[in-house]
Amino acid sequence: CWLRMYTPEDGGAFLRLIEDQHGTATAFVFSWMQFYTQHVWILVVLCSIWLCIGAEPVPSGAQRASWELGKLGILFWGAAVAFRRKRLSKQLVACTLVRSVTPNPDFVEDDWPEWVKYLKILFVGVPLLGAFTAAVNLTLLMITNLLVYMIYVWGDCARLGCIDTEMKHGFVGWLSEVGVDVIMAILFELYFLLAKVLAKFLASLRNHNLQLEVRMLEEMMIVSL
């Protein structure tokens, strides 16, 4: 299903099955995944042609011209994806909202203008997203530094020419590296749970009156986080 280069207007049988079994919000996310995956296949074809003709960033010559044409092709591909993404977004939202009018139980009547809600997103949502992204990146950096220290300092691989701590410390060295991997997996599971909580809070900032709108926003936030 994911290898097809074309998807019917209604999403096809697979997406209709997802919608029936798991709801429109989940089908919405699968529609985006299918859209981007199919466009990546187009990029694969473009890059394959680019490699077959021997494009390289040399100072001059035909190879350099092919290299520049390849970069131009990628720019056009990105512009086409952005244009089609905007059109697809409108189609998906229109189709899903027509099929579901369940009210949002957390909706609160207010007289705030629309620009105030956007300010809340700008001054509350954006800093939270930035802090979450920074925390994830900092975790990756710390784990990477820990592994580098274990391998090249504790494991003395800078002198021995090895690539893991098992050569110097045996089973203990292997176990220590596995332990770091387990810790990283646990941390990212916690980050995933935190991403769900954060997505739910960010979705509430817009105060949507339909439950489907909230769920779609939550799912898109989780995927992006």
Tab-separated table of N, CA and C in Angstrom, residues 79-225:
chain	number	residue	atom	x	y	z
A	79	ALA	N	9.323	22.447	-3.376
A	79	ALA	CA	8.245	23.410	-3.616
A	79	ALA	C	6.951	22.693	-3.995
A	80	ALA	N	7.069	21.644	-4.818
A	80	ALA	CA	5.877	20.891	-5.218
A	80	ALA	C	5.235	20.189	-4.026
A	81	VAL	N	6.064	19.612	-3.148
A	81	VAL	CA	5.534	18.948	-1.959
A	81	VAL	C	4.818	19.951	-1.059
A	82	ALA	N	5.414	21.129	-0.870
A	82	ALA	CA	4.790	22.153	-0.029
A	82	ALA	C	3.459	22.608	-0.612
A	83	PHE	N	3.407	22.786	-1.936
A	83	PHE	CA	2.169	23.228	-2.579
A	83	PHE	C	1.081	22.173	-2.449
A	84	ARG	N	1.426	20.914	-2.737
A	84	ARG	CA	0.446	19.839	-2.655
A	84	ARG	C	0.050	19.559	-1.209
A	85	ARG	N	0.972	19.769	-0.270
A	85	ARG	CA	0.648	19.565	1.145
A	85	ARG	C	-0.445	20.519	1.601
A	86	LYS	N	-0.358	21.774	1.170
A	86	LYS	CA	-1.367	22.755	1.556
A	86	LYS	C	-2.732	22.380	1.005
A	87	ARG	N	-2.761	21.927	-0.252
A	87	ARG	CA	-4.029	21.534	-0.860
A	87	ARG	C	-4.587	20.277	-0.198
A	88	LEU	N	-3.705	19.305	0.106
A	88	LEU	CA	-4.139	18.079	0.759
A	88	LEU	C	-4.689	18.367	2.144
A	89	SER	N	-4.057	19.297	2.863
A	89	SER	CA	-4.508	19.647	4.202
A	89	SER	C	-5.949	20.136	4.181
A	90	LYS	N	-6.260	20.998	3.239
A	90	LYS	CA	-7.631	21.510	3.146
A	90	LYS	C	-8.617	20.393	2.814
A	91	GLN	N	-8.230	19.489	1.915
A	91	GLN	CA	-9.114	18.395	1.536
A	91	GLN	C	-9.370	17.452	2.707
A	92	LEU	N	-8.305	17.096	3.434
A	92	LEU	CA	-8.459	16.155	4.543
A	92	LEU	C	-9.304	16.731	5.660
A	93	VAL	N	-9.038	17.995	6.006
A	93	VAL	CA	-9.810	18.623	7.076
A	93	VAL	C	-11.271	18.733	6.680
A	94	ALA	N	-11.531	19.127	5.440
A	94	ALA	CA	-12.916	19.266	4.985
A	94	ALA	C	-13.647	17.930	5.019
A	95	CYS	N	-12.990	16.865	4.544
A	95	CYS	CA	-13.623	15.546	4.506
A	95	CYS	C	-13.874	14.995	5.899
A	96	THR	N	-12.911	15.138	6.788
A	96	THR	CA	-13.062	14.559	8.122
A	96	THR	C	-14.059	15.330	8.971
A	97	LEU	N	-14.093	16.664	8.835
A	97	LEU	CA	-15.020	17.454	9.630
A	97	LEU	C	-16.470	17.214	9.213
A	98	VAL	N	-16.693	16.932	7.946
A	98	VAL	CA	-18.049	16.650	7.481
A	98	VAL	C	-18.576	15.367	8.111
A	99	ARG	N	-17.687	14.384	8.347
A	99	ARG	CA	-18.109	13.083	8.847
A	99	ARG	C	-18.208	13.027	10.365
A	100	SER	N	-17.785	14.061	11.050
A	100	SER	CA	-17.806	14.004	12.511
A	100	SER	C	-18.099	15.381	13.087
A	101	VAL	N	-19.166	15.460	13.893
A	101	VAL	CA	-19.536	16.729	14.537
A	101	VAL	C	-19.625	16.555	16.043
A	102	THR	N	-18.889	15.568	16.599
A	102	THR	CA	-18.901	15.344	18.040
A	102	THR	C	-18.295	16.547	18.748
A	103	PRO	N	-19.019	17.164	19.695
A	103	PRO	CA	-18.483	18.351	20.370
A	103	PRO	C	-17.312	18.001	21.282
A	104	ASN	N	-16.422	18.953	21.448
A	104	ASN	CA	-15.287	18.789	22.350
A	104	ASN	C	-15.743	19.015	23.780
A	105	PRO	N	-15.620	18.008	24.665
A	105	PRO	CA	-16.095	18.181	26.054
A	105	PRO	C	-15.316	19.232	26.825
A	106	ASP	N	-14.104	19.553	26.391
A	106	ASP	CA	-13.290	20.544	27.089
A	106	ASP	C	-13.442	21.941	26.505
A	107	PHE	N	-14.344	22.097	25.533
A	107	PHE	CA	-14.532	23.410	24.913
A	107	PHE	C	-15.144	24.388	25.917
A	108	VAL	N	-14.585	25.602	25.948
A	108	VAL	CA	-15.051	26.646	26.865
A	108	VAL	C	-15.471	27.857	26.042
A	109	GLU	N	-16.696	28.303	26.265
A	109	GLU	CA	-17.162	29.494	25.558
A	109	GLU	C	-16.371	30.716	26.022
A	110	ASP	N	-15.872	31.472	25.079
A	110	ASP	CA	-15.149	32.696	25.415
A	110	ASP	C	-15.335	33.709	24.298
A	111	ASP	N	-15.031	34.940	24.621
A	111	ASP	CA	-15.169	36.036	23.662
A	111	ASP	C	-13.814	36.527	23.179
A	112	TRP	N	-12.761	35.718	23.414
A	112	TRP	CA	-11.435	36.149	23.002
A	112	TRP	C	-11.352	36.177	21.483
A	113	PRO	N	-10.767	37.208	20.900
A	113	PRO	CA	-10.570	37.227	19.440
A	113	PRO	C	-9.555	36.178	19.019
A	114	GLU	N	-9.566	35.875	17.735
A	114	GLU	CA	-8.706	34.816	17.218
A	114	GLU	C	-7.226	35.138	17.389
A	115	TRP	N	-6.862	36.416	17.292
A	115	TRP	CA	-5.450	36.768	17.378
A	115	TRP	C	-4.895	36.535	18.772
A	116	VAL	N	-5.753	36.579	19.797
A	116	VAL	CA	-5.292	36.303	21.158
A	116	VAL	C	-4.895	34.834	21.295
A	117	LYS	N	-5.659	33.953	20.647
A	117	LYS	CA	-5.329	32.528	20.696
A	117	LYS	C	-3.991	32.258	20.007
A	118	TYR	N	-3.741	32.970	18.911
A	118	TYR	CA	-2.466	32.798	18.231
A	118	TYR	C	-1.308	33.330	19.078
A	119	LEU	N	-1.563	34.388	19.851
A	119	LEU	CA	-0.534	34.903	20.758
A	119	LEU	C	-0.222	33.885	21.856
A	120	LYS	N	-1.247	33.194	22.333
A	120	LYS	CA	-1.027	32.153	23.343
A	120	LYS	C	-0.138	31.044	22.781
A	121	ILE	N	-0.411	30.678	21.535
A	121	ILE	CA	0.425	29.655	20.907
A	121	ILE	C	1.857	30.146	20.736
A	122	LEU	N	1.988	31.442	20.342
A	122	LEU	CA	3.313	32.001	20.084
A	122	LEU	C	4.137	32.122	21.357
A	123	PHE	N	3.534	32.602	22.439
A	123	PHE	CA	4.303	32.892	23.655
A	123	PHE	C	4.259	31.778	24.692
A	124	VAL	N	3.392	30.791	24.495
A	124	VAL	CA	3.333	29.655	25.419
A	124	VAL	C	3.723	28.358	24.703
A	125	GLY	N	3.070	28.113	23.557
A	125	GLY	CA	3.311	26.867	22.849
A	125	GLY	C	4.700	26.759	22.257
A	126	VAL	N	5.153	27.828	21.582
A	126	VAL	CA	6.473	27.793	20.938
A	126	VAL	C	7.605	27.604	21.951
A	127	PRO	N	7.619	28.353	23.087
A	127	PRO	CA	8.688	28.103	24.080
A	127	PRO	C	8.658	26.682	24.643
A	128	LEU	N	7.450	26.127	24.843
A	128	LEU	CA	7.371	24.757	25.350
A	128	LEU	C	7.928	23.760	24.337
A	129	LEU	N	7.589	23.966	23.062
A	129	LEU	CA	8.136	23.102	22.022
A	129	LEU	C	9.653	23.212	21.963
A	130	GLY	N	10.153	24.447	22.088
A	130	GLY	CA	11.601	24.649	22.069
A	130	GLY	C	12.280	23.968	23.242
A	131	ALA	N	11.667	24.070	24.429
A	131	ALA	CA	12.251	23.438	25.614
A	131	ALA	C	12.236	21.918	25.486
A	132	PHE	N	11.153	21.375	24.946
A	132	PHE	CA	11.065	19.924	24.766
A	132	PHE	C	12.107	19.438	23.773
A	133	THR	N	12.247	20.154	22.656
A	133	THR	CA	13.241	19.777	21.654
A	133	THR	C	14.652	19.868	22.220
A	134	ALA	N	14.908	20.924	22.993
A	134	ALA	CA	16.228	21.083	23.605
A	134	ALA	C	16.518	19.947	24.586
A	135	ALA	N	15.502	19.534	25.343
A	135	ALA	CA	15.695	18.447	26.306
A	135	ALA	C	16.029	17.135	25.599
A	136	VAL	N	15.329	16.855	24.493
A	136	VAL	CA	15.601	15.625	23.743
A	136	VAL	C	17.013	15.658	23.155
A	137	ASN	N	17.374	16.803	22.554
A	137	ASN	CA	18.717	16.926	21.968
A	137	ASN	C	19.812	16.853	23.032
A	138	LEU	N	19.556	17.449	24.192
A	138	LEU	CA	20.538	17.398	25.273
A	138	LEU	C	20.715	15.971	25.781
A	139	THR	N	19.612	15.226	25.837
A	139	THR	CA	19.698	13.821	26.243
A	139	THR	C	20.543	13.022	25.270
A	140	LEU	N	20.302	13.226	23.963
A	140	LEU	CA	21.110	12.547	22.948
A	140	LEU	C	22.587	12.913	23.079
A	141	LEU	N	22.860	14.190	23.320
A	141	LEU	CA	24.241	14.642	23.452
A	141	LEU	C	24.924	14.014	24.662
A	142	MET	N	24.214	13.955	25.787
A	142	MET	CA	24.784	13.376	27.002
A	142	MET	C	25.063	11.888	26.830
A	143	ILE	N	24.118	11.174	26.199
A	143	ILE	CA	24.317	9.741	25.990
A	143	ILE	C	25.480	9.496	25.035
A	144	THR	N	25.562	10.327	23.987
A	144	THR	CA	26.679	10.184	23.049
A	144	THR	C	28.009	10.432	23.741
A	145	ASN	N	28.083	11.472	24.555
A	145	ASN	CA	29.322	11.757	25.294
A	145	ASN	C	29.674	10.637	26.266
A	146	LEU	N	28.640	10.063	26.884
A	146	LEU	CA	28.884	8.958	27.807
A	146	LEU	C	29.459	7.750	27.080
A	147	LEU	N	28.896	7.432	25.914
A	147	LEU	CA	29.409	6.306	25.139
A	147	LEU	C	30.839	6.557	24.657
A	148	VAL	N	31.099	7.791	24.218
A	148	VAL	CA	32.458	8.127	23.771
A	148	VAL	C	33.451	7.989	24.924
A	149	TYR	N	33.065	8.455	26.111
A	149	TYR	CA	33.942	8.335	27.276
A	149	TYR	C	34.181	6.864	27.625
A	150	MET	N	33.098	6.068	27.620
A	150	MET	CA	33.232	4.656	27.970
A	150	MET	C	34.134	3.922	26.986
A	151	ILE	N	33.987	4.207	25.702
A	151	ILE	CA	34.738	3.467	24.692
A	151	ILE	C	36.196	3.915	24.620
A	152	TYR	N	36.411	5.237	24.558
A	152	TYR	CA	37.757	5.722	24.272
A	152	TYR	C	38.574	6.065	25.514
A	153	VAL	N	37.940	6.257	26.659
A	153	VAL	CA	38.681	6.553	27.889
A	153	VAL	C	38.671	5.346	28.815
A	154	TRP	N	37.480	4.952	29.252
A	154	TRP	CA	37.378	3.800	30.148
A	154	TRP	C	37.811	2.523	29.435
A	155	GLY	N	37.374	2.364	28.178
A	155	GLY	CA	37.752	1.177	27.416
A	155	GLY	C	39.119	1.284	26.760
A	156	ASP	N	39.740	2.461	26.820
A	156	ASP	CA	41.091	2.690	26.293
A	156	ASP	C	41.214	2.354	24.801
A	157	CYS	N	40.100	2.596	24.056
A	157	CYS	CA	40.130	2.257	22.634
A	157	CYS	C	40.960	3.247	21.816
A	158	ALA	N	41.207	4.427	22.368
A	158	ALA	CA	42.067	5.374	21.656
A	158	ALA	C	43.476	4.798	21.501
A	159	ARG	N	43.922	3.990	22.478
A	159	ARG	CA	45.253	3.380	22.414
A	159	ARG	C	45.210	1.991	21.796
A	160	LEU	N	44.152	1.236	22.113
A	160	LEU	CA	44.076	-0.150	21.655
A	160	LEU	C	43.547	-0.272	20.229
A	161	GLY	N	42.882	0.787	19.737
A	161	GLY	CA	42.327	0.740	18.387
A	161	GLY	C	41.062	-0.081	18.270
A	162	CYS	N	40.316	-0.229	19.363
A	162	CYS	CA	39.078	-1.012	19.343
A	162	CYS	C	37.873	-0.092	19.155
A	163	ILE	N	36.701	-0.689	19.070
A	163	ILE	CA	35.485	0.109	18.874
A	163	ILE	C	34.468	-0.110	19.977
A	164	ASP	N	34.786	-0.897	20.991
A	164	ASP	CA	33.886	-1.089	22.128
A	164	ASP	C	34.723	-1.433	23.357
A	165	THR	N	34.046	-1.443	24.513
A	165	THR	CA	34.753	-1.678	25.781
A	165	THR	C	34.970	-3.161	26.074
A	166	GLU	N	34.423	-4.026	25.239
A	166	GLU	CA	34.529	-5.460	25.510
A	166	GLU	C	35.959	-5.964	25.406
A	167	MET	N	36.785	-5.345	24.573
A	167	MET	CA	38.158	-5.810	24.411
A	167	MET	C	38.949	-5.684	25.707
A	168	LYS	N	38.735	-4.591	26.451
A	168	LYS	CA	39.508	-4.386	27.681
A	168	LYS	C	38.802	-4.928	28.914
A	169	HIS	N	37.473	-4.797	28.967
A	169	HIS	CA	36.743	-5.142	30.189
A	169	HIS	C	35.882	-6.387	30.058
A	170	GLY	N	35.900	-7.026	28.894
A	170	GLY	CA	35.178	-8.278	28.731
A	170	GLY	C	33.670	-8.122	28.876
A	171	PHE	N	33.072	-9.055	29.621
A	171	PHE	CA	31.622	-9.076	29.779
A	171	PHE	C	31.109	-7.811	30.469
A	172	VAL	N	31.872	-7.294	31.418
A	172	VAL	CA	31.457	-6.074	32.122
A	172	VAL	C	31.363	-4.898	31.151
A	173	GLY	N	32.329	-4.811	30.237
A	173	GLY	CA	32.292	-3.746	29.247
A	173	GLY	C	31.091	-3.863	28.325
A	174	TRP	N	30.805	-5.103	27.868
A	174	TRP	CA	29.633	-5.316	27.015
A	174	TRP	C	28.355	-4.964	27.758
A	175	LEU	N	28.277	-5.394	29.038
A	175	LEU	CA	27.086	-5.138	29.842
A	175	LEU	C	26.887	-3.632	30.070
A	176	SER	N	27.976	-2.906	30.240
A	176	SER	CA	27.858	-1.458	30.467
A	176	SER	C	27.291	-0.749	29.239
A	177	GLU	N	27.702	-1.170	28.055
A	177	GLU	CA	27.174	-0.560	26.840
A	177	GLU	C	25.703	-0.905	26.645
A	178	VAL	N	25.337	-2.141	26.949
A	178	VAL	CA	23.923	-2.530	26.867
A	178	VAL	C	23.098	-1.722	27.869
A	179	GLY	N	23.678	-1.499	29.064
A	179	GLY	CA	22.977	-0.707	30.076
A	179	GLY	C	22.691	0.702	29.603
A	180	VAL	N	23.639	1.312	28.905
A	180	VAL	CA	23.414	2.666	28.364
A	180	VAL	C	22.296	2.647	27.335
A	181	ASP	N	22.256	1.621	26.493
A	181	ASP	CA	21.185	1.504	25.494
A	181	ASP	C	19.826	1.344	26.165
A	182	VAL	N	19.775	0.575	27.240
A	182	VAL	CA	18.513	0.376	27.963
A	182	VAL	C	18.055	1.695	28.585
A	183	ILE	N	18.995	2.418	29.183
A	183	ILE	CA	18.653	3.714	29.778
A	183	ILE	C	18.129	4.671	28.721
A	184	MET	N	18.760	4.680	27.543
A	184	MET	CA	18.302	5.557	26.465
A	184	MET	C	16.901	5.184	26.013
A	185	ALA	N	16.618	3.873	25.924
A	185	ALA	CA	15.277	3.441	25.522
A	185	ALA	C	14.226	3.868	26.539
A	186	ILE	N	14.551	3.745	27.813
A	186	ILE	CA	13.609	4.158	28.864
A	186	ILE	C	13.359	5.660	28.806
A	187	LEU	N	14.416	6.434	28.629
A	187	LEU	CA	14.272	7.893	28.558
A	187	LEU	C	13.387	8.306	27.387
A	188	PHE	N	13.562	7.655	26.244
A	188	PHE	CA	12.761	8.042	25.090
A	188	PHE	C	11.320	7.567	25.208
A	189	GLU	N	11.076	6.490	25.946
A	189	GLU	CA	9.697	6.114	26.244
A	189	GLU	C	9.044	7.182	27.114
A	190	LEU	N	9.801	7.701	28.082
A	190	LEU	CA	9.283	8.776	28.924
A	190	LEU	C	9.047	10.048	28.103
A	191	TYR	N	9.954	10.332	27.177
A	191	TYR	CA	9.767	11.499	26.314
A	191	TYR	C	8.532	11.341	25.435
A	192	PHE	N	8.265	10.115	25.006
A	192	PHE	CA	7.077	9.888	24.188
A	192	PHE	C	5.806	10.148	24.991
A	193	LEU	N	5.766	9.691	26.243
A	193	LEU	CA	4.620	9.974	27.109
A	193	LEU	C	4.486	11.472	27.353
A	194	LEU	N	5.623	12.134	27.565
A	194	LEU	CA	5.599	13.577	27.770
A	194	LEU	C	5.129	14.300	26.513
A	195	ALA	N	5.498	13.774	25.337
A	195	ALA	CA	5.055	14.375	24.082
A	195	ALA	C	3.537	14.310	23.959
A	196	LYS	N	2.926	13.219	24.407
A	196	LYS	CA	1.471	13.111	24.371
A	196	LYS	C	0.817	14.157	25.274
A	197	VAL	N	1.362	14.318	26.475
A	197	VAL	CA	0.823	15.318	27.402
A	197	VAL	C	0.981	16.724	26.833
A	198	LEU	N	2.151	17.003	26.275
A	198	LEU	CA	2.424	18.314	25.688
A	198	LEU	C	1.513	18.576	24.497
A	199	ALA	N	1.318	17.556	23.641
A	199	ALA	CA	0.435	17.717	22.487
A	199	ALA	C	-0.995	18.015	22.922
A	200	LYS	N	-1.454	17.346	23.959
A	200	LYS	CA	-2.811	17.588	24.468
A	200	LYS	C	-2.947	19.018	24.991
A	201	PHE	N	-1.918	19.494	25.696
A	201	PHE	CA	-1.968	20.859	26.221
A	201	PHE	C	-1.933	21.888	25.091
A	202	LEU	N	-1.063	21.671	24.101
A	202	LEU	CA	-0.960	22.613	22.993
A	202	LEU	C	-2.250	22.655	22.176
A	203	ALA	N	-2.891	21.493	22.029
A	203	ALA	CA	-4.163	21.451	21.300
A	203	ALA	C	-5.245	22.225	22.039
A	204	SER	N	-5.172	22.226	23.368
A	204	SER	CA	-6.183	22.941	24.159
A	204	SER	C	-6.044	24.456	24.039
A	205	LEU	N	-4.890	24.949	23.610
A	205	LEU	CA	-4.699	26.394	23.490
A	205	LEU	C	-5.596	27.003	22.416
A	206	ARG	N	-5.958	26.225	21.421
A	206	ARG	CA	-6.822	26.741	20.351
A	206	ARG	C	-8.296	26.681	20.724
A	207	ASN	N	-8.643	25.902	21.758
A	207	ASN	CA	-10.024	25.827	22.256
A	207	ASN	C	-11.001	25.464	21.131
A	208	HIS	N	-10.732	24.348	20.440
A	208	HIS	CA	-11.607	23.900	19.360
A	208	HIS	C	-12.943	23.421	19.924
A	209	ASN	N	-14.008	23.621	19.166
A	209	ASN	CA	-15.320	23.185	19.644
A	209	ASN	C	-15.707	21.782	19.180
A	210	LEU	N	-14.913	21.194	18.271
A	210	LEU	CA	-15.170	19.824	17.834
A	210	LEU	C	-14.063	18.907	18.331
A	211	GLN	N	-14.460	17.740	18.807
A	211	GLN	CA	-13.488	16.789	19.343
A	211	GLN	C	-12.530	16.318	18.259
A	212	LEU	N	-13.012	16.168	17.027
A	212	LEU	CA	-12.166	15.703	15.944
A	212	LEU	C	-11.025	16.678	15.670
A	213	GLU	N	-11.316	17.980	15.716
A	213	GLU	CA	-10.270	18.970	15.487
A	213	GLU	C	-9.167	18.848	16.525
A	214	VAL	N	-9.568	18.631	17.787
A	214	VAL	CA	-8.585	18.478	18.865
A	214	VAL	C	-7.748	17.229	18.660
A	215	ARG	N	-8.392	16.112	18.317
A	215	ARG	CA	-7.666	14.851	18.138
A	215	ARG	C	-6.699	14.923	16.963
A	216	MET	N	-7.142	15.559	15.874
A	216	MET	CA	-6.254	15.690	14.722
A	216	MET	C	-5.034	16.514	15.075
A	217	LEU	N	-5.228	17.609	15.814
A	217	LEU	CA	-4.111	18.452	16.204
A	217	LEU	C	-3.171	17.708	17.146
A	218	GLU	N	-3.740	16.943	18.085
A	218	GLU	CA	-2.921	16.158	19.001
A	218	GLU	C	-2.065	15.142	18.247
A	219	GLU	N	-2.697	14.422	17.313
A	219	GLU	CA	-1.970	13.403	16.559
A	219	GLU	C	-0.854	14.031	15.723
A	220	MET	N	-1.138	15.169	15.098
A	220	MET	CA	-0.111	15.834	14.294
A	220	MET	C	1.030	16.324	15.168
A	221	MET	N	0.717	16.804	16.385
A	221	MET	CA	1.760	17.242	17.312
A	221	MET	C	2.636	16.078	17.742
A	222	ILE	N	2.001	14.937	18.047
A	222	ILE	CA	2.767	13.766	18.485
A	222	ILE	C	3.713	13.299	17.385
A	223	VAL	N	3.208	13.273	16.138
A	223	VAL	CA	4.047	12.857	15.022
A	223	VAL	C	5.228	13.809	14.845
A	224	SER	N	4.958	15.126	14.950
A	224	SER	CA	6.032	16.111	14.766
A	224	SER	C	7.034	16.076	15.904
A	225	LEU	N	6.568	15.816	17.143
A	225	LEU	CA	7.472	15.761	18.282
A	225	LEU	C	8.306	14.477	18.245
